[in-house]
Amino acid sequence: MKIGFSTLALFMNPLEHFLETATKDGFQLMEMLCEGPYWPRNMLSVNRNEFEIFNSYDISVFLHAPTIDLNPASLNPGIREETLKQLNETVDLAVEIGAKAITTHPGMINRLEDRVRSWGKVYSIETLQKANDYAESRGIKFSIENMPSRYAYFCNNAEEHEFFVNACGSYATVDTGHANTSEDTGSFFKMKKIIYYHLNDNDGKKDQHLALGEGTFDLNLLNGVDNGIIELNNYENILKSREVLVSLNGDVLV
């Protein structure tokens, strides 16, 4: 398994700090959270020469598109349009820095009614299809992440997650913590077109972003995983989680 971490744990630090930390600690992958100062529109407005820093490190980079206050499933067309615009800008940023792929959320509904969920599902797939088409046109892999097991979220089970991936023509990002809140965690690991995993743990009830081994997630499900991004709020817990992975399989870092 190739292992990396999400910059969520080091949020607000400079880009060089992310890359230096990944290199110093022997990580091969990194997912950059595109929120705050790393908002794609903001980054694309700076001198593009600053992106040369990514060529100075042997780290494969993925991007997590902005999701705060955005929603591809919104019943408000203005919100959907802005969401698509920012997804496309994330693709543009990926091209500029040489990132492998971008991951995004499938959206949610804010009124818990079946008819609202049905409309939102149609709108989300429509929005994400357009984003995937744009990503393909620019040579970037577009991936949809599964979400916790709550009615308001789309892709809250493997069946719906796979439906979205197939309908949009995208790839899948599987979050182990989100999957662990479902009734059948293992079903997510049987999906096709998984590009990488977000690795974290919880008590099986709530998305807690615990270090691996501190919750109820079955670590045996990670056998055969190729690319794992440890997604936690604390960098020390990222290092702790990597040790858990290494203890499971001594040659995990390949």
PDB file of C-alpha atoms in Angstrom:
ATOM      1  CA  MET A   1       0.000   0.000   0.000  1.00  0.00           C
ATOM      2  CA  LYS A   2       1.137   3.524  -0.782  1.00  0.00           C
ATOM      3  CA  ILE A   3       0.316   5.798   2.140  1.00  0.00           C
ATOM      4  CA  GLY A   4      -0.280   9.523   2.373  1.00  0.00           C
ATOM      5  CA  PHE A   5      -2.133  12.031   4.493  1.00  0.00           C
ATOM      6  CA  SER A   6      -4.696  14.777   4.114  1.00  0.00           C
ATOM      7  CA  THR A   7      -3.486  18.314   4.739  1.00  0.00           C
ATOM      8  CA  LEU A   8      -6.517  18.683   7.017  1.00  0.00           C
ATOM      9  CA  ALA A   9      -4.123  17.769   9.843  1.00  0.00           C
ATOM     10  CA  LEU A  10      -1.761  20.635   8.951  1.00  0.00           C
ATOM     11  CA  PHE A  11      -4.370  23.079   7.700  1.00  0.00           C
ATOM     12  CA  MET A  12      -3.278  26.721   7.205  1.00  0.00           C
ATOM     13  CA  ASN A  13       0.405  25.808   6.952  1.00  0.00           C
ATOM     14  CA  PRO A  14       2.385  26.793   3.815  1.00  0.00           C
ATOM     15  CA  LEU A  15       2.452  24.457   0.809  1.00  0.00           C
ATOM     16  CA  GLU A  16       6.155  23.852   1.261  1.00  0.00           C
ATOM     17  CA  HIS A  17       5.522  22.684   4.826  1.00  0.00           C
ATOM     18  CA  PHE A  18       3.045  20.075   3.569  1.00  0.00           C
ATOM     19  CA  LEU A  19       5.486  18.741   1.009  1.00  0.00           C
ATOM     20  CA  GLU A  20       8.515  18.848   3.304  1.00  0.00           C
ATOM     21  CA  THR A  21       6.608  17.018   6.035  1.00  0.00           C
ATOM     22  CA  ALA A  22       5.456  14.330   3.631  1.00  0.00           C
ATOM     23  CA  THR A  23       9.011  13.839   2.369  1.00  0.00           C
ATOM     24  CA  LYS A  24      10.648  13.921   5.797  1.00  0.00           C
ATOM     25  CA  ASP A  25       8.272  11.328   7.195  1.00  0.00           C
ATOM     26  CA  GLY A  26       8.432   9.041   4.182  1.00  0.00           C
ATOM     27  CA  PHE A  27       4.929   9.460   2.770  1.00  0.00           C
ATOM     28  CA  GLN A  28       4.362   8.865  -0.928  1.00  0.00           C
ATOM     29  CA  LEU A  29       0.946  10.502  -1.284  1.00  0.00           C
ATOM     30  CA  MET A  30      -0.718  13.702  -0.149  1.00  0.00           C
ATOM     31  CA  GLU A  31      -4.258  14.995  -0.495  1.00  0.00           C
ATOM     32  CA  MET A  32      -4.494  18.768  -0.384  1.00  0.00           C
ATOM     33  CA  LEU A  33      -7.702  20.123   1.125  1.00  0.00           C
ATOM     34  CA  CYS A  34      -8.785  22.972  -1.143  1.00  0.00           C
ATOM     35  CA  GLU A  35     -10.428  25.180   1.470  1.00  0.00           C
ATOM     36  CA  GLY A  36      -9.350  28.481   2.999  1.00  0.00           C
ATOM     37  CA  PRO A  37      -6.066  29.737   1.541  1.00  0.00           C
ATOM     38  CA  TYR A  38      -5.988  26.715  -0.790  1.00  0.00           C
ATOM     39  CA  TRP A  39      -9.274  27.616  -2.452  1.00  0.00           C
ATOM     40  CA  PRO A  40      -8.626  26.882  -6.158  1.00  0.00           C
ATOM     41  CA  ARG A  41      -9.827  30.271  -7.408  1.00  0.00           C
ATOM     42  CA  ASN A  42      -7.433  31.947  -5.008  1.00  0.00           C
ATOM     43  CA  MET A  43      -4.511  29.699  -5.926  1.00  0.00           C
ATOM     44  CA  LEU A  44      -5.088  30.094  -9.654  1.00  0.00           C
ATOM     45  CA  SER A  45      -4.849  33.875  -9.240  1.00  0.00           C
ATOM     46  CA  VAL A  46      -1.241  33.776  -7.999  1.00  0.00           C
ATOM     47  CA  ASN A  47       1.938  33.588 -10.038  1.00  0.00           C
ATOM     48  CA  ARG A  48       1.884  30.152 -11.670  1.00  0.00           C
ATOM     49  CA  ASN A  49       5.652  29.890 -11.171  1.00  0.00           C
ATOM     50  CA  GLU A  50       4.892  29.186  -7.511  1.00  0.00           C
ATOM     51  CA  PHE A  51       3.477  25.815  -8.559  1.00  0.00           C
ATOM     52  CA  GLU A  52       6.978  24.681  -9.565  1.00  0.00           C
ATOM     53  CA  ILE A  53       7.423  23.657  -5.932  1.00  0.00           C
ATOM     54  CA  PHE A  54       5.360  20.528  -6.642  1.00  0.00           C
ATOM     55  CA  ASN A  55       8.016  19.388  -9.133  1.00  0.00           C
ATOM     56  CA  SER A  56      10.665  19.563  -6.412  1.00  0.00           C
ATOM     57  CA  TYR A  57       9.163  16.711  -4.365  1.00  0.00           C
ATOM     58  CA  ASP A  58       8.514  13.079  -5.241  1.00  0.00           C
ATOM     59  CA  ILE A  59       4.996  13.099  -3.803  1.00  0.00           C
ATOM     60  CA  SER A  60       1.857  12.069  -5.703  1.00  0.00           C
ATOM     61  CA  VAL A  61      -0.757  14.738  -5.008  1.00  0.00           C
ATOM     62  CA  PHE A  62      -4.549  14.441  -4.943  1.00  0.00           C
ATOM     63  CA  LEU A  63      -6.979  17.306  -4.371  1.00  0.00           C
ATOM     64  CA  HIS A  64     -10.097  17.406  -2.223  1.00  0.00           C
ATOM     65  CA  ALA A  65     -12.411  19.918  -3.870  1.00  0.00           C
ATOM     66  CA  PRO A  66     -14.083  22.650  -1.785  1.00  0.00           C
ATOM     67  CA  THR A  67     -17.324  21.438  -0.207  1.00  0.00           C
ATOM     68  CA  ILE A  68     -18.034  23.960   2.558  1.00  0.00           C
ATOM     69  CA  ASP A  69     -21.249  25.860   1.689  1.00  0.00           C
ATOM     70  CA  LEU A  70     -21.396  24.116  -1.715  1.00  0.00           C
ATOM     71  CA  ASN A  71     -23.845  21.414  -2.765  1.00  0.00           C
ATOM     72  CA  PRO A  72     -24.211  19.699  -6.161  1.00  0.00           C
ATOM     73  CA  ALA A  73     -27.630  18.435  -5.033  1.00  0.00           C
ATOM     74  CA  SER A  74     -29.030  21.836  -4.043  1.00  0.00           C
ATOM     75  CA  LEU A  75     -32.541  22.623  -5.227  1.00  0.00           C
ATOM     76  CA  ASN A  76     -31.254  26.171  -5.721  1.00  0.00           C
ATOM     77  CA  PRO A  77     -29.807  26.389  -9.270  1.00  0.00           C
ATOM     78  CA  GLY A  78     -27.452  29.195  -8.260  1.00  0.00           C
ATOM     79  CA  ILE A  79     -25.796  26.983  -5.644  1.00  0.00           C
ATOM     80  CA  ARG A  80     -25.449  24.148  -8.156  1.00  0.00           C
ATOM     81  CA  GLU A  81     -23.921  26.471 -10.732  1.00  0.00           C
ATOM     82  CA  GLU A  82     -21.379  27.819  -8.253  1.00  0.00           C
ATOM     83  CA  THR A  83     -20.587  24.277  -7.089  1.00  0.00           C
ATOM     84  CA  LEU A  84     -19.893  23.184 -10.669  1.00  0.00           C
ATOM     85  CA  LYS A  85     -17.776  26.279 -11.280  1.00  0.00           C
ATOM     86  CA  GLN A  86     -15.624  25.524  -8.244  1.00  0.00           C
ATOM     87  CA  LEU A  87     -15.315  21.841  -9.175  1.00  0.00           C
ATOM     88  CA  ASN A  88     -14.055  22.888 -12.595  1.00  0.00           C
ATOM     89  CA  GLU A  89     -11.616  25.317 -11.001  1.00  0.00           C
ATOM     90  CA  THR A  90     -10.320  22.451  -8.844  1.00  0.00           C
ATOM     91  CA  VAL A  91      -9.720  20.477 -12.025  1.00  0.00           C
ATOM     92  CA  ASP A  92      -7.825  23.451 -13.468  1.00  0.00           C
ATOM     93  CA  LEU A  93      -5.674  23.614 -10.340  1.00  0.00           C
ATOM     94  CA  ALA A  94      -4.989  19.885 -10.582  1.00  0.00           C
ATOM     95  CA  VAL A  95      -3.700  20.404 -14.125  1.00  0.00           C
ATOM     96  CA  GLU A  96      -1.461  23.267 -13.015  1.00  0.00           C
ATOM     97  CA  ILE A  97       0.207  21.381 -10.158  1.00  0.00           C
ATOM     98  CA  GLY A  98       0.254  17.930 -11.742  1.00  0.00           C
ATOM     99  CA  ALA A  99      -2.231  16.328  -9.347  1.00  0.00           C
ATOM    100  CA  LYS A 100      -3.492  12.821 -10.088  1.00  0.00           C
ATOM    101  CA  ALA A 101      -7.180  13.269  -9.311  1.00  0.00           C
ATOM    102  CA  ILE A 102      -9.759  15.287  -7.410  1.00  0.00           C
ATOM    103  CA  THR A 103     -12.324  14.031  -4.903  1.00  0.00           C
ATOM    104  CA  THR A 104     -15.629  15.660  -4.042  1.00  0.00           C
ATOM    105  CA  HIS A 105     -18.794  14.978  -2.037  1.00  0.00           C
ATOM    106  CA  PRO A 106     -22.094  13.984  -3.694  1.00  0.00           C
ATOM    107  CA  GLY A 107     -24.110  16.561  -1.764  1.00  0.00           C
ATOM    108  CA  MET A 108     -27.026  16.385   0.596  1.00  0.00           C
ATOM    109  CA  ILE A 109     -30.565  17.583   1.196  1.00  0.00           C
ATOM    110  CA  ASN A 110     -31.607  20.022   3.892  1.00  0.00           C
ATOM    111  CA  ARG A 111     -35.255  18.993   4.065  1.00  0.00           C
ATOM    112  CA  LEU A 112     -35.807  15.352   4.963  1.00  0.00           C
ATOM    113  CA  GLU A 113     -38.521  14.386   2.536  1.00  0.00           C
ATOM    114  CA  ASP A 114     -38.466  11.610  -0.071  1.00  0.00           C
ATOM    115  CA  ARG A 115     -39.545  13.932  -2.877  1.00  0.00           C
ATOM    116  CA  VAL A 116     -36.803  16.405  -1.995  1.00  0.00           C
ATOM    117  CA  ARG A 117     -34.233  13.612  -1.902  1.00  0.00           C
ATOM    118  CA  SER A 118     -35.393  12.376  -5.315  1.00  0.00           C
ATOM    119  CA  TRP A 119     -34.995  15.840  -6.845  1.00  0.00           C
ATOM    120  CA  GLY A 120     -31.632  16.325  -5.148  1.00  0.00           C
ATOM    121  CA  LYS A 121     -30.349  13.002  -6.477  1.00  0.00           C
ATOM    122  CA  VAL A 122     -31.176  14.001 -10.041  1.00  0.00           C
ATOM    123  CA  TYR A 123     -29.563  17.422  -9.608  1.00  0.00           C
ATOM    124  CA  SER A 124     -26.438  15.993  -7.959  1.00  0.00           C
ATOM    125  CA  ILE A 125     -25.828  13.468 -10.715  1.00  0.00           C
ATOM    126  CA  GLU A 126     -26.433  16.134 -13.362  1.00  0.00           C
ATOM    127  CA  THR A 127     -23.908  18.473 -11.718  1.00  0.00           C
ATOM    128  CA  LEU A 128     -21.298  15.783 -11.114  1.00  0.00           C
ATOM    129  CA  GLN A 129     -21.638  14.399 -14.654  1.00  0.00           C
ATOM    130  CA  LYS A 130     -20.742  17.815 -16.032  1.00  0.00           C
ATOM    131  CA  ALA A 131     -17.777  18.091 -13.649  1.00  0.00           C
ATOM    132  CA  ASN A 132     -16.581  14.621 -14.617  1.00  0.00           C
ATOM    133  CA  ASP A 133     -16.840  15.455 -18.324  1.00  0.00           C
ATOM    134  CA  TYR A 134     -14.757  18.579 -17.781  1.00  0.00           C
ATOM    135  CA  ALA A 135     -12.174  16.631 -15.770  1.00  0.00           C
ATOM    136  CA  GLU A 136     -11.909  14.015 -18.524  1.00  0.00           C
ATOM    137  CA  SER A 137     -11.403  16.754 -21.118  1.00  0.00           C
ATOM    138  CA  ARG A 138      -8.446  18.015 -19.078  1.00  0.00           C
ATOM    139  CA  GLY A 139      -6.942  14.614 -18.327  1.00  0.00           C
ATOM    140  CA  ILE A 140      -7.839  14.579 -14.619  1.00  0.00           C
ATOM    141  CA  LYS A 141      -9.570  11.732 -12.765  1.00  0.00           C
ATOM    142  CA  PHE A 142     -12.735  12.826 -11.010  1.00  0.00           C
ATOM    143  CA  SER A 143     -13.839  10.865  -7.943  1.00  0.00           C
ATOM    144  CA  ILE A 144     -16.945  10.838  -5.739  1.00  0.00           C
ATOM    145  CA  GLU A 145     -16.639  10.068  -2.031  1.00  0.00           C
ATOM    146  CA  ASN A 146     -19.064   7.979   0.018  1.00  0.00           C
ATOM    147  CA  MET A 147     -20.741   9.669   2.965  1.00  0.00           C
ATOM    148  CA  PRO A 148     -21.873   8.671   6.496  1.00  0.00           C
ATOM    149  CA  SER A 149     -25.033   6.621   6.903  1.00  0.00           C
ATOM    150  CA  ARG A 150     -27.548   9.435   7.251  1.00  0.00           C
ATOM    151  CA  TYR A 151     -30.669   9.963   5.148  1.00  0.00           C
ATOM    152  CA  ALA A 152     -29.672  13.530   4.282  1.00  0.00           C
ATOM    153  CA  TYR A 153     -26.460  12.408   2.556  1.00  0.00           C
ATOM    154  CA  PHE A 154     -26.161  10.851  -0.861  1.00  0.00           C
ATOM    155  CA  CYS A 155     -23.847   7.833  -1.320  1.00  0.00           C
ATOM    156  CA  ASN A 156     -24.530   6.771   2.265  1.00  0.00           C
ATOM    157  CA  ASN A 157     -24.431   3.092   1.229  1.00  0.00           C
ATOM    158  CA  ALA A 158     -22.353   1.179  -1.306  1.00  0.00           C
ATOM    159  CA  GLU A 159     -25.275   0.586  -3.678  1.00  0.00           C
ATOM    160  CA  GLU A 160     -26.020   4.288  -4.045  1.00  0.00           C
ATOM    161  CA  HIS A 161     -22.319   5.159  -4.155  1.00  0.00           C
ATOM    162  CA  GLU A 162     -21.798   2.763  -7.064  1.00  0.00           C
ATOM    163  CA  PHE A 163     -24.928   4.106  -8.771  1.00  0.00           C
ATOM    164  CA  PHE A 164     -23.513   7.644  -8.634  1.00  0.00           C
ATOM    165  CA  VAL A 165     -20.102   6.527  -9.903  1.00  0.00           C
ATOM    166  CA  ASN A 166     -21.641   4.669 -12.839  1.00  0.00           C
ATOM    167  CA  ALA A 167     -24.124   7.432 -13.657  1.00  0.00           C
ATOM    168  CA  CYS A 168     -21.428  10.108 -13.609  1.00  0.00           C
ATOM    169  CA  GLY A 169     -18.713   8.023 -15.264  1.00  0.00           C
ATOM    170  CA  SER A 170     -16.386   8.896 -12.390  1.00  0.00           C
ATOM    171  CA  TYR A 171     -14.080   7.090  -9.985  1.00  0.00           C
ATOM    172  CA  ALA A 172     -14.812   6.330  -6.319  1.00  0.00           C
ATOM    173  CA  THR A 173     -13.073   7.475  -3.150  1.00  0.00           C
ATOM    174  CA  VAL A 174     -13.964   5.260  -0.188  1.00  0.00           C
ATOM    175  CA  ASP A 175     -13.827   6.824   3.276  1.00  0.00           C
ATOM    176  CA  THR A 176     -13.395   4.019   5.816  1.00  0.00           C
ATOM    177  CA  GLY A 177     -14.942   6.022   8.650  1.00  0.00           C
ATOM    178  CA  HIS A 178     -17.993   6.921   6.601  1.00  0.00           C
ATOM    179  CA  ALA A 179     -18.316   3.295   5.496  1.00  0.00           C
ATOM    180  CA  ASN A 180     -18.021   2.116   9.101  1.00  0.00           C
ATOM    181  CA  THR A 181     -21.261   3.897   9.998  1.00  0.00           C
ATOM    182  CA  SER A 182     -23.200   1.749   7.511  1.00  0.00           C
ATOM    183  CA  GLU A 183     -24.742  -1.663   8.110  1.00  0.00           C
ATOM    184  CA  ASP A 184     -22.403  -3.327   5.591  1.00  0.00           C
ATOM    185  CA  THR A 185     -18.976  -1.712   5.728  1.00  0.00           C
ATOM    186  CA  GLY A 186     -17.368  -4.394   3.594  1.00  0.00           C
ATOM    187  CA  SER A 187     -19.673  -3.717   0.644  1.00  0.00           C
ATOM    188  CA  PHE A 188     -17.803  -0.480  -0.120  1.00  0.00           C
ATOM    189  CA  PHE A 189     -14.580  -2.415  -0.630  1.00  0.00           C
ATOM    190  CA  LYS A 190     -16.164  -4.503  -3.394  1.00  0.00           C
ATOM    191  CA  MET A 191     -16.808  -1.485  -5.586  1.00  0.00           C
ATOM    192  CA  LYS A 192     -15.089  -1.056  -8.925  1.00  0.00           C
ATOM    193  CA  LYS A 193     -13.127   2.031  -9.977  1.00  0.00           C
ATOM    194  CA  ILE A 194     -11.890   2.907  -6.469  1.00  0.00           C
ATOM    195  CA  ILE A 195      -8.992   5.292  -6.978  1.00  0.00           C
ATOM    196  CA  TYR A 196      -7.983   5.709  -3.327  1.00  0.00           C
ATOM    197  CA  TYR A 197      -9.213   5.532   0.263  1.00  0.00           C
ATOM    198  CA  HIS A 198      -9.590   7.985   3.128  1.00  0.00           C
ATOM    199  CA  LEU A 199      -8.386   6.113   6.207  1.00  0.00           C
ATOM    200  CA  ASN A 200      -9.878   6.883   9.636  1.00  0.00           C
ATOM    201  CA  ASP A 201     -11.847   5.137  12.377  1.00  0.00           C
ATOM    202  CA  ASN A 202     -14.906   5.666  14.589  1.00  0.00           C
ATOM    203  CA  ASP A 203     -17.326   3.906  16.926  1.00  0.00           C
ATOM    204  CA  GLY A 204     -19.550   2.733  14.070  1.00  0.00           C
ATOM    205  CA  LYS A 205     -22.188   5.331  14.859  1.00  0.00           C
ATOM    206  CA  LYS A 206     -20.671   8.730  14.226  1.00  0.00           C
ATOM    207  CA  ASP A 207     -18.027  10.161  11.894  1.00  0.00           C
ATOM    208  CA  GLN A 208     -15.331  10.874  14.517  1.00  0.00           C
ATOM    209  CA  HIS A 209     -12.052  10.783  12.558  1.00  0.00           C
ATOM    210  CA  LEU A 210     -10.280   8.648  15.143  1.00  0.00           C
ATOM    211  CA  ALA A 211      -6.841   7.159  14.537  1.00  0.00           C
ATOM    212  CA  LEU A 212      -6.902   3.690  13.001  1.00  0.00           C
ATOM    213  CA  GLY A 213      -7.366   1.025  15.663  1.00  0.00           C
ATOM    214  CA  GLU A 214      -9.150   3.357  18.096  1.00  0.00           C
ATOM    215  CA  GLY A 215     -12.644   2.507  16.841  1.00  0.00           C
ATOM    216  CA  THR A 216     -14.602  -0.442  15.519  1.00  0.00           C
ATOM    217  CA  PHE A 217     -13.492  -0.399  11.871  1.00  0.00           C
ATOM    218  CA  ASP A 218     -12.304  -3.848  10.719  1.00  0.00           C
ATOM    219  CA  LEU A 219      -8.690  -3.245   9.715  1.00  0.00           C
ATOM    220  CA  ASN A 220      -8.643  -6.528   7.785  1.00  0.00           C
ATOM    221  CA  LEU A 221     -10.706  -4.790   5.115  1.00  0.00           C
ATOM    222  CA  LEU A 222      -7.576  -2.855   4.177  1.00  0.00           C
ATOM    223  CA  ASN A 223      -5.904  -5.955   2.742  1.00  0.00           C
ATOM    224  CA  GLY A 224      -5.371  -5.294  -0.944  1.00  0.00           C
ATOM    225  CA  VAL A 225      -5.827  -1.515  -0.726  1.00  0.00           C
ATOM    226  CA  ASP A 226      -3.417   0.231  -3.112  1.00  0.00           C
ATOM    227  CA  ASN A 227      -3.573   3.910  -2.146  1.00  0.00           C
ATOM    228  CA  GLY A 228      -4.495   5.143   1.320  1.00  0.00           C
ATOM    229  CA  ILE A 229      -4.793   8.749   2.480  1.00  0.00           C
ATOM    230  CA  ILE A 230      -4.923   8.995   6.284  1.00  0.00           C
ATOM    231  CA  GLU A 231      -7.519  11.708   6.917  1.00  0.00           C
ATOM    232  CA  LEU A 232      -7.402  12.991  10.494  1.00  0.00           C
ATOM    233  CA  ASN A 233      -7.434  16.329  12.295  1.00  0.00           C
ATOM    234  CA  ASN A 234      -4.172  15.704  14.152  1.00  0.00           C
ATOM    235  CA  TYR A 235      -0.786  14.938  12.572  1.00  0.00           C
ATOM    236  CA  GLU A 236       0.424  12.850  15.513  1.00  0.00           C
ATOM    237  CA  ASN A 237      -2.567  10.589  14.983  1.00  0.00           C
ATOM    238  CA  ILE A 238      -1.619  10.307  11.325  1.00  0.00           C
ATOM    239  CA  LEU A 239       1.787   8.933  12.332  1.00  0.00           C
ATOM    240  CA  LYS A 240       0.106   6.643  14.865  1.00  0.00           C
ATOM    241  CA  SER A 241      -2.258   5.337  12.184  1.00  0.00           C
ATOM    242  CA  ARG A 242       0.618   4.658   9.831  1.00  0.00           C
ATOM    243  CA  GLU A 243       2.269   2.539  12.497  1.00  0.00           C
ATOM    244  CA  VAL A 244      -0.945   0.536  12.762  1.00  0.00           C
ATOM    245  CA  LEU A 245      -0.849  -0.065   9.005  1.00  0.00           C
ATOM    246  CA  VAL A 246       2.786  -1.109   9.140  1.00  0.00           C
ATOM    247  CA  SER A 247       2.089  -3.515  12.012  1.00  0.00           C
ATOM    248  CA  LEU A 248      -0.640  -5.120   9.910  1.00  0.00           C
ATOM    249  CA  ASN A 249       1.681  -5.618   6.991  1.00  0.00           C
ATOM    250  CA  GLY A 250       5.386  -5.023   7.312  1.00  0.00           C
ATOM    251  CA  ASP A 251       5.829  -4.269   3.622  1.00  0.00           C
ATOM    252  CA  VAL A 252       2.904  -1.845   3.492  1.00  0.00           C
ATOM    253  CA  LEU A 253       5.136   0.982   2.279  1.00  0.00           C
ATOM    254  CA  VAL A 254       5.977   0.076  -1.317  1.00  0.00           C
TER     255      VAL A 254
END
